[in-house]
Short mmCIF file of C-alpha atoms and ligand atoms in Angstrom, two decimals:
data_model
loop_
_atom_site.label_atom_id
_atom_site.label_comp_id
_atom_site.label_asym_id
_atom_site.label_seq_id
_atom_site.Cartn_x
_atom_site.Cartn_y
_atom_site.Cartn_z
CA UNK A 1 12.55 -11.51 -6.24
CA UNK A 2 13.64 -8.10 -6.79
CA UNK A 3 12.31 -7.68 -10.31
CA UNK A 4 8.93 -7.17 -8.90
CA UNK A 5 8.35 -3.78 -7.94
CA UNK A 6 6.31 -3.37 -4.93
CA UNK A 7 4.34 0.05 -4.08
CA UNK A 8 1.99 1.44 -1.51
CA UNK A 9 1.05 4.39 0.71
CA UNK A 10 -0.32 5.84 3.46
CA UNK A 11 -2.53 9.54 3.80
CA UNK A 12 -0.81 11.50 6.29
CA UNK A 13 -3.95 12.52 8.29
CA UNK A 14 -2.64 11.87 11.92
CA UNK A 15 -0.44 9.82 13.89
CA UNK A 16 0.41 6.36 13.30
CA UNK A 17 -0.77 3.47 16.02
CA UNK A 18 0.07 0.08 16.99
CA UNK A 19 -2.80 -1.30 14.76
CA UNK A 20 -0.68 0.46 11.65
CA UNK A 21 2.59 -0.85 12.93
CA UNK A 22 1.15 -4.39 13.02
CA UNK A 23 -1.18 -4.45 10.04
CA UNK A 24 0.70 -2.12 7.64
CA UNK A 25 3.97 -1.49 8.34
CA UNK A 26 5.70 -4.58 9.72
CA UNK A 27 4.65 -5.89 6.66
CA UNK A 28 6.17 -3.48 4.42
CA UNK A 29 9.32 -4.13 6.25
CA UNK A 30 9.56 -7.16 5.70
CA UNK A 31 8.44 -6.76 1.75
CA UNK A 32 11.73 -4.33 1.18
CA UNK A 33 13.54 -7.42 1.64
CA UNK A 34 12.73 -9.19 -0.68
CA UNK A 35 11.01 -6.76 -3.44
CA UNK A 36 12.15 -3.43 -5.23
CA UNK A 37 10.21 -1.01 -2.70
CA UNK A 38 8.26 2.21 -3.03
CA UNK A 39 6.70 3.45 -0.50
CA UNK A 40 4.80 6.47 -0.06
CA UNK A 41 2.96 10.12 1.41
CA UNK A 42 0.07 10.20 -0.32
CA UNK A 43 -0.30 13.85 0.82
CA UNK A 44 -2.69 14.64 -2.65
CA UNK A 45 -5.02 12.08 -1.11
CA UNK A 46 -5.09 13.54 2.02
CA UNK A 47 -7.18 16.77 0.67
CA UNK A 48 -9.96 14.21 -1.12
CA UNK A 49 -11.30 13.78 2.14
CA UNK A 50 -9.70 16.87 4.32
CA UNK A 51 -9.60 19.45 1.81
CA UNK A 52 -10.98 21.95 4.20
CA UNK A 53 -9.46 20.69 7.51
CA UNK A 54 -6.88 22.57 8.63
CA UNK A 55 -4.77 19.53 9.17
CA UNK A 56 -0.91 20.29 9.51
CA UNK A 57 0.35 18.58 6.79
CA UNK A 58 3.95 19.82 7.05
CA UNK A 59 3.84 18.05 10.30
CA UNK A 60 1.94 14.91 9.60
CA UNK A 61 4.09 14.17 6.22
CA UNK A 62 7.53 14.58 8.51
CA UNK A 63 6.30 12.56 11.51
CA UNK A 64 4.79 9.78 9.32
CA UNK A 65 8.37 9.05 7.94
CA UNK A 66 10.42 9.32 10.68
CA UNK A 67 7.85 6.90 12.37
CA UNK A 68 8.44 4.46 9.25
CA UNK A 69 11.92 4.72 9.73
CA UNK A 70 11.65 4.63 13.16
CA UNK A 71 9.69 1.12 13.06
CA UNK A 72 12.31 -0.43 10.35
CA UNK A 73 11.84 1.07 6.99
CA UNK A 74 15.34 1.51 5.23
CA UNK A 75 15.71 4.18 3.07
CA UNK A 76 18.90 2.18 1.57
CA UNK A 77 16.35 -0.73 0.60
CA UNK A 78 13.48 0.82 -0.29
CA UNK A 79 12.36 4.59 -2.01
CA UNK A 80 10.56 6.65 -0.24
CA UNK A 81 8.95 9.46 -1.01
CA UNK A 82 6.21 11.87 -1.01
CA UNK A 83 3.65 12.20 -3.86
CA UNK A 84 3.43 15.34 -4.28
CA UNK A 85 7.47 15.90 -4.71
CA UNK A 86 6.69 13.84 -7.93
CA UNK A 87 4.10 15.64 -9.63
CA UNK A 88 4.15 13.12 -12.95
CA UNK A 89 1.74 12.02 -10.93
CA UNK A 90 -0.74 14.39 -11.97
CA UNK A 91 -0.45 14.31 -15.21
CA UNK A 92 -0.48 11.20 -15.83
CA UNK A 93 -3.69 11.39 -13.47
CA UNK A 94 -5.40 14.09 -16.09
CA UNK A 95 -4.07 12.09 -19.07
CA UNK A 96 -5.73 8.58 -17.27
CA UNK A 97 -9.04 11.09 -16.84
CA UNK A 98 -9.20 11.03 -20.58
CA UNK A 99 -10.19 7.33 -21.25
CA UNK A 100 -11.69 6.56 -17.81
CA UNK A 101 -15.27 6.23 -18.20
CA UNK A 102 -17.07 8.17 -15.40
CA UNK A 103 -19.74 5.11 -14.87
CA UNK A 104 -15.94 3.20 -13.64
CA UNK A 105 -15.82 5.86 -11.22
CA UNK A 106 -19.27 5.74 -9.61
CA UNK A 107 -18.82 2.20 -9.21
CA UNK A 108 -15.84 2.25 -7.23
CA UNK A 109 -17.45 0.95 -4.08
CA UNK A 110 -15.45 3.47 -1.44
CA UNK A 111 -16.81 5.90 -3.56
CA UNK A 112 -20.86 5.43 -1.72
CA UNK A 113 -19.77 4.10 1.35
CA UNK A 114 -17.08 6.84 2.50
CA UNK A 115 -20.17 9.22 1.54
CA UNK A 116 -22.63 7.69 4.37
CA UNK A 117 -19.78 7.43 6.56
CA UNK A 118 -18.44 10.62 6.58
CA UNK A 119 -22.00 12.56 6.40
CA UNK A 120 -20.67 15.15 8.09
CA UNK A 121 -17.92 16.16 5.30
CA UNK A 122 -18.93 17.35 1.57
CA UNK A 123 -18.08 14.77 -0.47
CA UNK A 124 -19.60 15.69 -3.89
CA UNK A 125 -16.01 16.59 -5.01
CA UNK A 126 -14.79 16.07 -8.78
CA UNK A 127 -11.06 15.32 -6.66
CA UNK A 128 -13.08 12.58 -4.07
CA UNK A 129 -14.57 10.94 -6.88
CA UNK A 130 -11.18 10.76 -8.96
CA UNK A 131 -9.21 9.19 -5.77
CA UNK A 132 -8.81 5.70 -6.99
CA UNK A 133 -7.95 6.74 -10.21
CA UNK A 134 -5.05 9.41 -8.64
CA UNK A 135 -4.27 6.20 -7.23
CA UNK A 136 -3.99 4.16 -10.37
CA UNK A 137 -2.04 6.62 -11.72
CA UNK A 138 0.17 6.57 -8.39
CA UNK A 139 0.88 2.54 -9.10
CA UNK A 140 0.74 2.64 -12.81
CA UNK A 141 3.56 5.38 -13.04
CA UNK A 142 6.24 2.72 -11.42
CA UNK A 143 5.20 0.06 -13.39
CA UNK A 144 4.36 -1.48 -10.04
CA UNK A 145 3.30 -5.60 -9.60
CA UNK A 146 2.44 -5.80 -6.21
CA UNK A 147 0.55 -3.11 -4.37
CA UNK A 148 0.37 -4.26 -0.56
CA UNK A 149 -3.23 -3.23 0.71
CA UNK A 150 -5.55 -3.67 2.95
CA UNK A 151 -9.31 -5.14 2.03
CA UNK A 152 -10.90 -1.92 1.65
CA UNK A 153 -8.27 -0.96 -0.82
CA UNK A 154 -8.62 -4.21 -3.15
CA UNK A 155 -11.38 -2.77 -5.27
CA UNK A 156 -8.83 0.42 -5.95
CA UNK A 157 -6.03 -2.41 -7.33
CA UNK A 158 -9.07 -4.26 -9.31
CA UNK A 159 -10.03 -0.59 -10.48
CA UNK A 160 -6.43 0.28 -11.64
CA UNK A 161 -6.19 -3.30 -13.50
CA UNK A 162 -8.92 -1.98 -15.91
CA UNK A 163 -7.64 1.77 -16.00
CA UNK A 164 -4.33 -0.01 -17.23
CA UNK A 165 -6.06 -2.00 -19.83
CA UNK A 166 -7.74 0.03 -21.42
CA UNK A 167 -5.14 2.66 -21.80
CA UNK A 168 -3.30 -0.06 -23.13
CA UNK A 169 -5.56 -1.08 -25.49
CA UNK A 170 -6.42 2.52 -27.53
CA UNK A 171 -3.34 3.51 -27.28
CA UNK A 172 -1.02 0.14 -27.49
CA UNK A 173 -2.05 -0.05 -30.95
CA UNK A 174 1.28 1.52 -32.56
CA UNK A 175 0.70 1.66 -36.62
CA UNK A 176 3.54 -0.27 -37.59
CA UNK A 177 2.93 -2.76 -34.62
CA UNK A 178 3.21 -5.64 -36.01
CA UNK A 179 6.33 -4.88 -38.19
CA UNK A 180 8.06 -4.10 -35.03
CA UNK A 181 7.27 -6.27 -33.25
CA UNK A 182 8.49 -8.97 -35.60
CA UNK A 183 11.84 -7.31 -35.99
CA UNK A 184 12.35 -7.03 -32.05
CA UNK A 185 11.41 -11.26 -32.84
CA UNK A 186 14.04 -11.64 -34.64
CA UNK A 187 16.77 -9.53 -32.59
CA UNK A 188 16.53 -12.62 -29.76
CA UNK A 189 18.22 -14.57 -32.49
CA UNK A 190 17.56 -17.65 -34.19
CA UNK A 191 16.51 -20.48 -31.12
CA UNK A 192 15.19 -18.02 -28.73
CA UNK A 193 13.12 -16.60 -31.86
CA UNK A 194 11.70 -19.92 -33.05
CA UNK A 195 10.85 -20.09 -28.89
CA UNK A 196 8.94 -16.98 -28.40
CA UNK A 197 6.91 -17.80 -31.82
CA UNK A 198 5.73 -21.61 -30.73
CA UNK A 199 4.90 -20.43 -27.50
CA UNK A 200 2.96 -17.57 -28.80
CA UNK A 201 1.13 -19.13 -31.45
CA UNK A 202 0.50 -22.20 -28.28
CA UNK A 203 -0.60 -19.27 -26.07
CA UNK A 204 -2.94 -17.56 -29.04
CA UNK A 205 -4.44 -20.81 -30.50
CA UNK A 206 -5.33 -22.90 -27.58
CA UNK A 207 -5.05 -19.99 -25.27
CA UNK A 208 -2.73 -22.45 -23.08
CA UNK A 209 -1.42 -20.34 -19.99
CA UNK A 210 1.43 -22.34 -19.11
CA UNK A 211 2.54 -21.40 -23.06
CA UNK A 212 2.04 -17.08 -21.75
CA UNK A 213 3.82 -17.72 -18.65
CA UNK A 214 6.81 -19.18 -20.31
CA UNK A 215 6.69 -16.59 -23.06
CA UNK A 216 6.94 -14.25 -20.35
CA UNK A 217 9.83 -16.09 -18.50
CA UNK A 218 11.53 -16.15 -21.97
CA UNK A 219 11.04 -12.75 -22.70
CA UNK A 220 12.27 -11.75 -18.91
CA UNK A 221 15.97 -13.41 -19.53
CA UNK A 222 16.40 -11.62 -22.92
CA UNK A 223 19.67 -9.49 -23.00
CA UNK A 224 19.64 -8.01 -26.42
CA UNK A 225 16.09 -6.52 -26.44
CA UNK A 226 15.33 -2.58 -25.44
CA UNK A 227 12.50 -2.56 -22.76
CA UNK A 228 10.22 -0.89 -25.42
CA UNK A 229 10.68 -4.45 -27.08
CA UNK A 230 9.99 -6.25 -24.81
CA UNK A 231 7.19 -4.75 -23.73
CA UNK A 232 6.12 -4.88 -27.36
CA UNK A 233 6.28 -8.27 -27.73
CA UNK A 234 4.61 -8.96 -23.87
CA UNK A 235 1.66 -7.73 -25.75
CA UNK A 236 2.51 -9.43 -29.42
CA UNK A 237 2.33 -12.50 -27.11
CA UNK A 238 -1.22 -12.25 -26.12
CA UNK A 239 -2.23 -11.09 -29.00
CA UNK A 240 -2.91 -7.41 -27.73
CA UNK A 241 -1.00 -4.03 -28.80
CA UNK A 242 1.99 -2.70 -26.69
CA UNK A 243 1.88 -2.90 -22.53
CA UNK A 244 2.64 0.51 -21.77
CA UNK A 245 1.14 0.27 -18.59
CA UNK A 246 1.26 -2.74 -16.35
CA UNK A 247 -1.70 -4.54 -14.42
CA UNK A 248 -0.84 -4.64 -10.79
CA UNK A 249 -2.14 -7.05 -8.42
CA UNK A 250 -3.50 -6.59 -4.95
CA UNK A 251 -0.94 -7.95 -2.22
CA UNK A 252 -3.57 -8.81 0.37
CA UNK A 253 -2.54 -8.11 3.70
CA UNK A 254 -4.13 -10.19 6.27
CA UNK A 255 -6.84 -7.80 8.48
CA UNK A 256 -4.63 -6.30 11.57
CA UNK A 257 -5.35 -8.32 14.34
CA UNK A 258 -4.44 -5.54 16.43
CA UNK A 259 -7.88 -5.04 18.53
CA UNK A 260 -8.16 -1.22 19.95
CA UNK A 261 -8.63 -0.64 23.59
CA UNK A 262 -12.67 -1.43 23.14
CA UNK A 263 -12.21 -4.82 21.05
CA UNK A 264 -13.03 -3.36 17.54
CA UNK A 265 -10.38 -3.04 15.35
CA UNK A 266 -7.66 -0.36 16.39
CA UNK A 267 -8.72 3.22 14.50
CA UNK A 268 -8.28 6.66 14.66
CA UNK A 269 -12.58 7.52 14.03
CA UNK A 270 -12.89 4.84 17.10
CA UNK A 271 -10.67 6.48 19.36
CA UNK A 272 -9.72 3.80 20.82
CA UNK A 273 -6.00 3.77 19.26
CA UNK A 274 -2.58 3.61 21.47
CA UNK A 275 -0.18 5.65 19.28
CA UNK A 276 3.63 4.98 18.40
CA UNK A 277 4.17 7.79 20.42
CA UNK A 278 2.48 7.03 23.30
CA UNK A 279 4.42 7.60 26.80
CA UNK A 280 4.66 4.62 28.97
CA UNK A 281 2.69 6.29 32.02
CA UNK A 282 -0.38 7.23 29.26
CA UNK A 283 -0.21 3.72 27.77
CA UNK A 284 -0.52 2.22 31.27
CA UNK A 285 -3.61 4.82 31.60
CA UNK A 286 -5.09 3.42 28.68
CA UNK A 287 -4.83 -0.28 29.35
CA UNK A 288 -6.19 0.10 33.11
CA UNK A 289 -9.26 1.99 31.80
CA UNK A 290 -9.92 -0.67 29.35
CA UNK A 291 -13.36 -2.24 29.71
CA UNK A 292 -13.14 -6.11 30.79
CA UNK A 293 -15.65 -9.03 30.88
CA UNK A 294 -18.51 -6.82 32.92
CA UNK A 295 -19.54 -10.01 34.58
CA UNK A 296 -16.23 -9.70 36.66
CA UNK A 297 -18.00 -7.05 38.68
CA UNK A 298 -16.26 -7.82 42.13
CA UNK A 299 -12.65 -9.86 42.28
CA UNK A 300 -14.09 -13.33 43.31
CA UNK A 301 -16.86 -12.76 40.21
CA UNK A 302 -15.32 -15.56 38.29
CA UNK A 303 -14.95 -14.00 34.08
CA UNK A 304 -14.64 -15.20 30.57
CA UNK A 305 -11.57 -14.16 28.48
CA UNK A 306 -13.71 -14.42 25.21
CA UNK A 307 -15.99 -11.33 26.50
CA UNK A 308 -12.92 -9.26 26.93
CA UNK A 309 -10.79 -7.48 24.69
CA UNK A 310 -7.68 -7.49 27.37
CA UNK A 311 -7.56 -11.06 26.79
CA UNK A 312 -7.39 -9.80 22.79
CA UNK A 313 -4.36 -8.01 23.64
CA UNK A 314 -2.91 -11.02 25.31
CA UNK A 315 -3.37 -13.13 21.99
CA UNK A 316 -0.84 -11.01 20.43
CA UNK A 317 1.56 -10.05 23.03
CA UNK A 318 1.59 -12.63 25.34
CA UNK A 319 3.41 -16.27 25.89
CA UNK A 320 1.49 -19.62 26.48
CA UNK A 321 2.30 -19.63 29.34
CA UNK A 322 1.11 -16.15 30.53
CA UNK A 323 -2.17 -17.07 28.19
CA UNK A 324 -2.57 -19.71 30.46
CA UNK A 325 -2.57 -18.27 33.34
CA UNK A 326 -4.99 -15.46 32.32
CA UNK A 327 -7.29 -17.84 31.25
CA UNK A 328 -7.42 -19.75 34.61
CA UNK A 329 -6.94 -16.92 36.63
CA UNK A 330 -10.01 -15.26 35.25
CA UNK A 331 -12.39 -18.21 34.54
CA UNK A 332 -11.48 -19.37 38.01
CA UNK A 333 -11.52 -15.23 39.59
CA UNK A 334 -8.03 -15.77 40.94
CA UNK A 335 -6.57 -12.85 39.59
CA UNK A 336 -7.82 -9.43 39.35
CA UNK A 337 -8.02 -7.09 36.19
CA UNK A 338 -5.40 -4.49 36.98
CA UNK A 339 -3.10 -7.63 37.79
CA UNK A 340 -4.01 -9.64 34.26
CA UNK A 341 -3.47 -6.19 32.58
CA UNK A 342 -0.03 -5.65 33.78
CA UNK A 343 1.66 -8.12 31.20
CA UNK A 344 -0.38 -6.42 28.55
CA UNK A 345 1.26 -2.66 29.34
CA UNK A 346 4.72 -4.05 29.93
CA UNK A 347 4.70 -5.62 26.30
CA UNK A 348 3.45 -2.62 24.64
CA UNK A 349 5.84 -0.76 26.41
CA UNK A 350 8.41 -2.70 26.00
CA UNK A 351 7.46 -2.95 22.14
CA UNK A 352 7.32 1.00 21.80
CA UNK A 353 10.44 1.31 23.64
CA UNK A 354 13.21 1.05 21.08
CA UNK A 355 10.41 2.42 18.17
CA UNK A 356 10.12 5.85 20.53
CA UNK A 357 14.05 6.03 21.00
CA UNK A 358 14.87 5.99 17.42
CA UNK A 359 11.89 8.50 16.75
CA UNK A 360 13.89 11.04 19.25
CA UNK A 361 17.15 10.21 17.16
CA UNK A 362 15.23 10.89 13.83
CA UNK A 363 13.48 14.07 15.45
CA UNK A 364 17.10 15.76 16.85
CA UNK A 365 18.24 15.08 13.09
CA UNK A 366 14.99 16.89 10.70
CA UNK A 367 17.69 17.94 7.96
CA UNK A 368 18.55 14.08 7.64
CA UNK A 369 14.50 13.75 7.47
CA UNK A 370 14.61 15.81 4.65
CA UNK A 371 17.23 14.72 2.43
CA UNK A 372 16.07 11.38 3.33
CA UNK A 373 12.57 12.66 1.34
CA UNK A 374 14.24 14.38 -1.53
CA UNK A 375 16.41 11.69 -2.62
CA UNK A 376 13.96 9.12 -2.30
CA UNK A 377 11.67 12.02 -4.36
CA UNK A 378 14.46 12.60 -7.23
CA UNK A 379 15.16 9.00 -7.35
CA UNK A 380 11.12 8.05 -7.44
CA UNK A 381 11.19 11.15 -9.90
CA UNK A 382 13.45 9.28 -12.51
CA UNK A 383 11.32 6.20 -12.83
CA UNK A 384 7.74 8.55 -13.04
CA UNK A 385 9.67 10.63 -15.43
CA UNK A 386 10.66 7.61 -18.31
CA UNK A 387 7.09 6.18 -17.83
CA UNK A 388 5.65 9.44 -18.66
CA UNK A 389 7.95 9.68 -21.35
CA UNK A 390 6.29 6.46 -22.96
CA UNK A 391 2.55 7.23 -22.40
CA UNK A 392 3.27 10.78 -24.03
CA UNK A 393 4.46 8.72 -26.61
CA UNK A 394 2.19 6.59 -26.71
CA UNK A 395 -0.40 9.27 -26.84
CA UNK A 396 1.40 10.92 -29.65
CA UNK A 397 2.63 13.94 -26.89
CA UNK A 398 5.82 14.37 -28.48
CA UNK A 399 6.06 17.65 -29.97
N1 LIG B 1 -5.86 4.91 -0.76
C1 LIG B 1 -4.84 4.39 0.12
C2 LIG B 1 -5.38 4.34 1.54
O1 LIG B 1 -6.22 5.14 1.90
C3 LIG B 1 -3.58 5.22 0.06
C4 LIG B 1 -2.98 5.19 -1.29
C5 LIG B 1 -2.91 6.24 -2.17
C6 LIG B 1 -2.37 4.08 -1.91
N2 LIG B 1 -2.27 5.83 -3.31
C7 LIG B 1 -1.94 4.52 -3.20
C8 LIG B 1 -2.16 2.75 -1.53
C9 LIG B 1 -1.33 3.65 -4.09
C10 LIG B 1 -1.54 1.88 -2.42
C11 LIG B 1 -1.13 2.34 -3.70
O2 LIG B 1 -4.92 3.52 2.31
FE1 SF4 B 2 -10.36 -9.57 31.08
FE2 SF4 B 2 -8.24 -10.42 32.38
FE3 SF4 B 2 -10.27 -9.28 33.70
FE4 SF4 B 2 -10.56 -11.69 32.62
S1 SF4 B 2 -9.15 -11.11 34.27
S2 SF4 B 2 -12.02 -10.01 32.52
S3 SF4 B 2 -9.33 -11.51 30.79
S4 SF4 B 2 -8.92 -8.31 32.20
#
C-alpha cells in the first residue's frame, strides 16, 4: 500500500484535454489513494523539445496544476511539485551522465522517432538526447516503484531500470561490504538473523525467487535496522553490492480511449482536442462540426455507428440505453446527426462543468497556487536531498 512510492509527470507545453483527464489523470487520482504520490512539472523537459519556442511557461506550469487540482488531485495526499524547484535533479542527472554509456542513449527508441516526427524542430541536442536519462534521474531521486506511464514512455522506465543498475553496481561495491553487511545481519537478532541467512543462501544457491521475495518481506518488517542497512543487505541478499538506487517499474496505463473529434486518438499535434477549459457553447461547436459516417449524406441515408467517431464518443459517455438507441436510430436513419450528437455535448458538458468551476476557484486564489507548489517543492526537496546525500556517498563526494 503506501510503502510504494508512486511518481510521474507531465511537460507543461499547453493545455490539458479530455483525452489527458481520462488517460492520465483520473488515473493518478485514483493512485494517490492508495500509493505515496509524486507528481510532477516536468518544466526541464519541456525545453528538450521547445527550447526555442517561446512557450509561456510561467503560464503553462500554473494552469497545469490548478487543472490537476481542479480534476481531483489532493495536495494533502499526494506531493506535487515542479522539477525545476528541486534542482537535485540535475545533479544527480550530470552525476548519472558519468556511467551512462552513450550507445544506451541512441538506443532509446523516442530518441529516432521524435526526430522524423518533429522534422521541422532541431533535434541534434546533447539536452534531447539526455531526456530519458533527466528522467531516470527524475524517478531514481525518490526512490520511486511505480512510475504510471503511458506506452510510449515504457522504454524510458526499462531505460531507467538499467541506469539504476549499473550505478548500483560500480558504485554499490562499499570496501568493507561484506563486514557490514554481516553486522547489520546480526543487529535483526538471533531468529530473524538465522531467517534472512537461509533465505539468502536459498535465494543465492538455487536462485529460488519465492526465497528473494521473502527476504525482502523480512527485511521490510525490520524495526531495528537503519535504511542504509537495509538497503545493504537488499543487495547482500542477491548477492550484489548496496541498492543505492532502486529499479522502478512501468505502471502501464491502459491507451486513453478518449477518441478526438476525428476518431484518432485525442492530441494536441492532431488538433482535434476539446480542452478542460473549453466553454459549453465552443464544445457544442466542436461536436456539431464533427465528421459522421459520410454515407449518411441526406437524413433518410440509413448509417453505420462503426464508421463514425460520434458513436466513439458515445462508448464512453453514454448509457445502454442511449447506445441503443443511436445504434438503431442510425442503422435504421431515424435520427439525424445533430440530434444523436446532442447526448454527446450534454455529457461533456456536464463532465467539464464542476472541473471548470473549481478551475475559477483555483484561478481567483494564485497565491494558494503557489504555496500549494512550494510546499509540495520543499517537501519533494527533502526526499531528493537524503538520496543525493547517499549517491555522493556512494561516489565518495563527501568532502
Ligand atoms: N517524459 C514524460 C512524458 O513526456 C514526462 C516525464 C518526465 C516523466 N519525467 C518523468 C514521466 C518521470 C514519468 C516519470 O510524458
Ligand atoms: Fe454518427 Fe450518430 Fe450520425 Fe450515425 S447518426 S452517423 S452514429 S452521428
Amino acid at each position: 500500500m503506501k510503502d510504494h512510492r508512486v511518481l510521474s509527470g507531465m511537460r507543461p507545453t499547453g493545455q490539458l484535454h479530455l483525452g489527458h483527464y481520462h488517460g492520465v489523470l483520473k488515473n493518478w487520482i485514483q493512485l494517490q489513494n492508495e500509493y505515496d504520490s509524486y507528481y510532477f512539472v516536468a518544466d526541464w523537459h519541456a525545453f528538450t523539445t521547445h527550447y526555442s519556442d517561446r512557450i509561456n511557461l510561467e503560464e503553462n506550469v500554473s494552469d497545469m496544476v490548478v487543472d490537476w487540482l481542479a480534476t481531483g488531485l489532493n495536495p494533502n495526499t499526494s506531493t506535487i511539485f515542479v522539477q525545476s524547484k528541486v534542482p537535485e535533479h540535475a545533479e544527480l542527472h550530470l552525476l548519472l551522465s558519468m556511467t551512462t554509456p552513450l550507445s544506451w542513449l541512441e538506443r532509446v527508441p523516442s530518441y529516432k522517432d521524435q526526430q522524423e516526427k518533429l522534422k521541422t524542430k532541431d533535434l541534434s541536442t546533447y539536452g534531447f538526447l539526455g531526456y530519458p536519462l533527466l528522467q531516470s534521474a527524475d524517478i531514481l531521486i525518490y526512490k520511486a516503484g511505480l512510475v504510471p506511464v503511458g506506452e510510449d514512455q515504457v522504454a524510458h522506465v526499462e531505460f531507467t531500470r538499467e541506469v539504476a543498475r549499473r550505478f548500483n553496481f560500480i558504485y554499490g561495491r562499499e570496501a568493507d561490504f561484506e563486514e557490514k553487511a554481516e553486522a547489520a545481519v546480526t543487529k535483526m537478532g538471533k531468529k530473524q538473523s538465522k531467517l534472512y541467512r537461509a533465505l539468502r543462501k536459498s535465494y543465492q544457491e538455487t536462485g529460488d525467487d519465492e526465497s528473494l521475495v521473502k527476504a525482502k518481506a523480512l527485511l521490510g518488517e525490520q524495526q531495528n535496522i537503519t535504511l542504509g542497512d537495509r538497503e545493504r543487505l537488499l543487495g547482500y541478499a542477491e548477492g550484489l553490492g548496496k541498492i543505492i538506487l532502486t529499479e522502478p517499474e512501468a505502471l502501464l496505463t491502459k491507451a486513453s480511449k478518449m477518441p478526438g473529434l476525428d476518431g484518432q486518438k485525442m492530441s494536441k499535434s492532431y488538433n482535434n482536442m476539446i480542452s478542460l477549459r473549453q466553454e459549453p457553447e465552443s464544445v457544442k461547436q466542436k461536436i456539431n462540426r464533427m465528421p459522421t459516417d459520410p454515407a449518411r449524406v441526406k437524413l433518410t441515408d440509413p448509417g453505420d455507428p462503426k464508421k463514425c467517431p460520434v458513436s466513439q464518443l458515445h462508448q464512453i459517455y453514454s448509457s445502454e440505453e442511449t447506445l441503443k438507441w443511436v445504434n438503431e436510430g442510425c442503422t435504421k436513419a431515424k435520427i439525424g446527426c445533430i440530434e444523436c450528437k446532442m447526448p454527446v455535448i450534454e455529457a461533456i458538458n456536464a463532465e467539464l462543468e464542476p472541473i471548470q468551476e473549481n478551475i475559477a476557484k483555483y484561478q481567483s486564489n494564485p497565491n494558494l497556487i503557489q504555496e500549494i507548489i512550494f510546499e509540495g517543492s520543499e517537501s519533494a526537496r527533502a526526499v531528493a536531498r537524503s538520496t543525493m546525500e547517499e549517491v555522493r556517498d556512494a561516489m565518495g563526494i563527501t568532502y
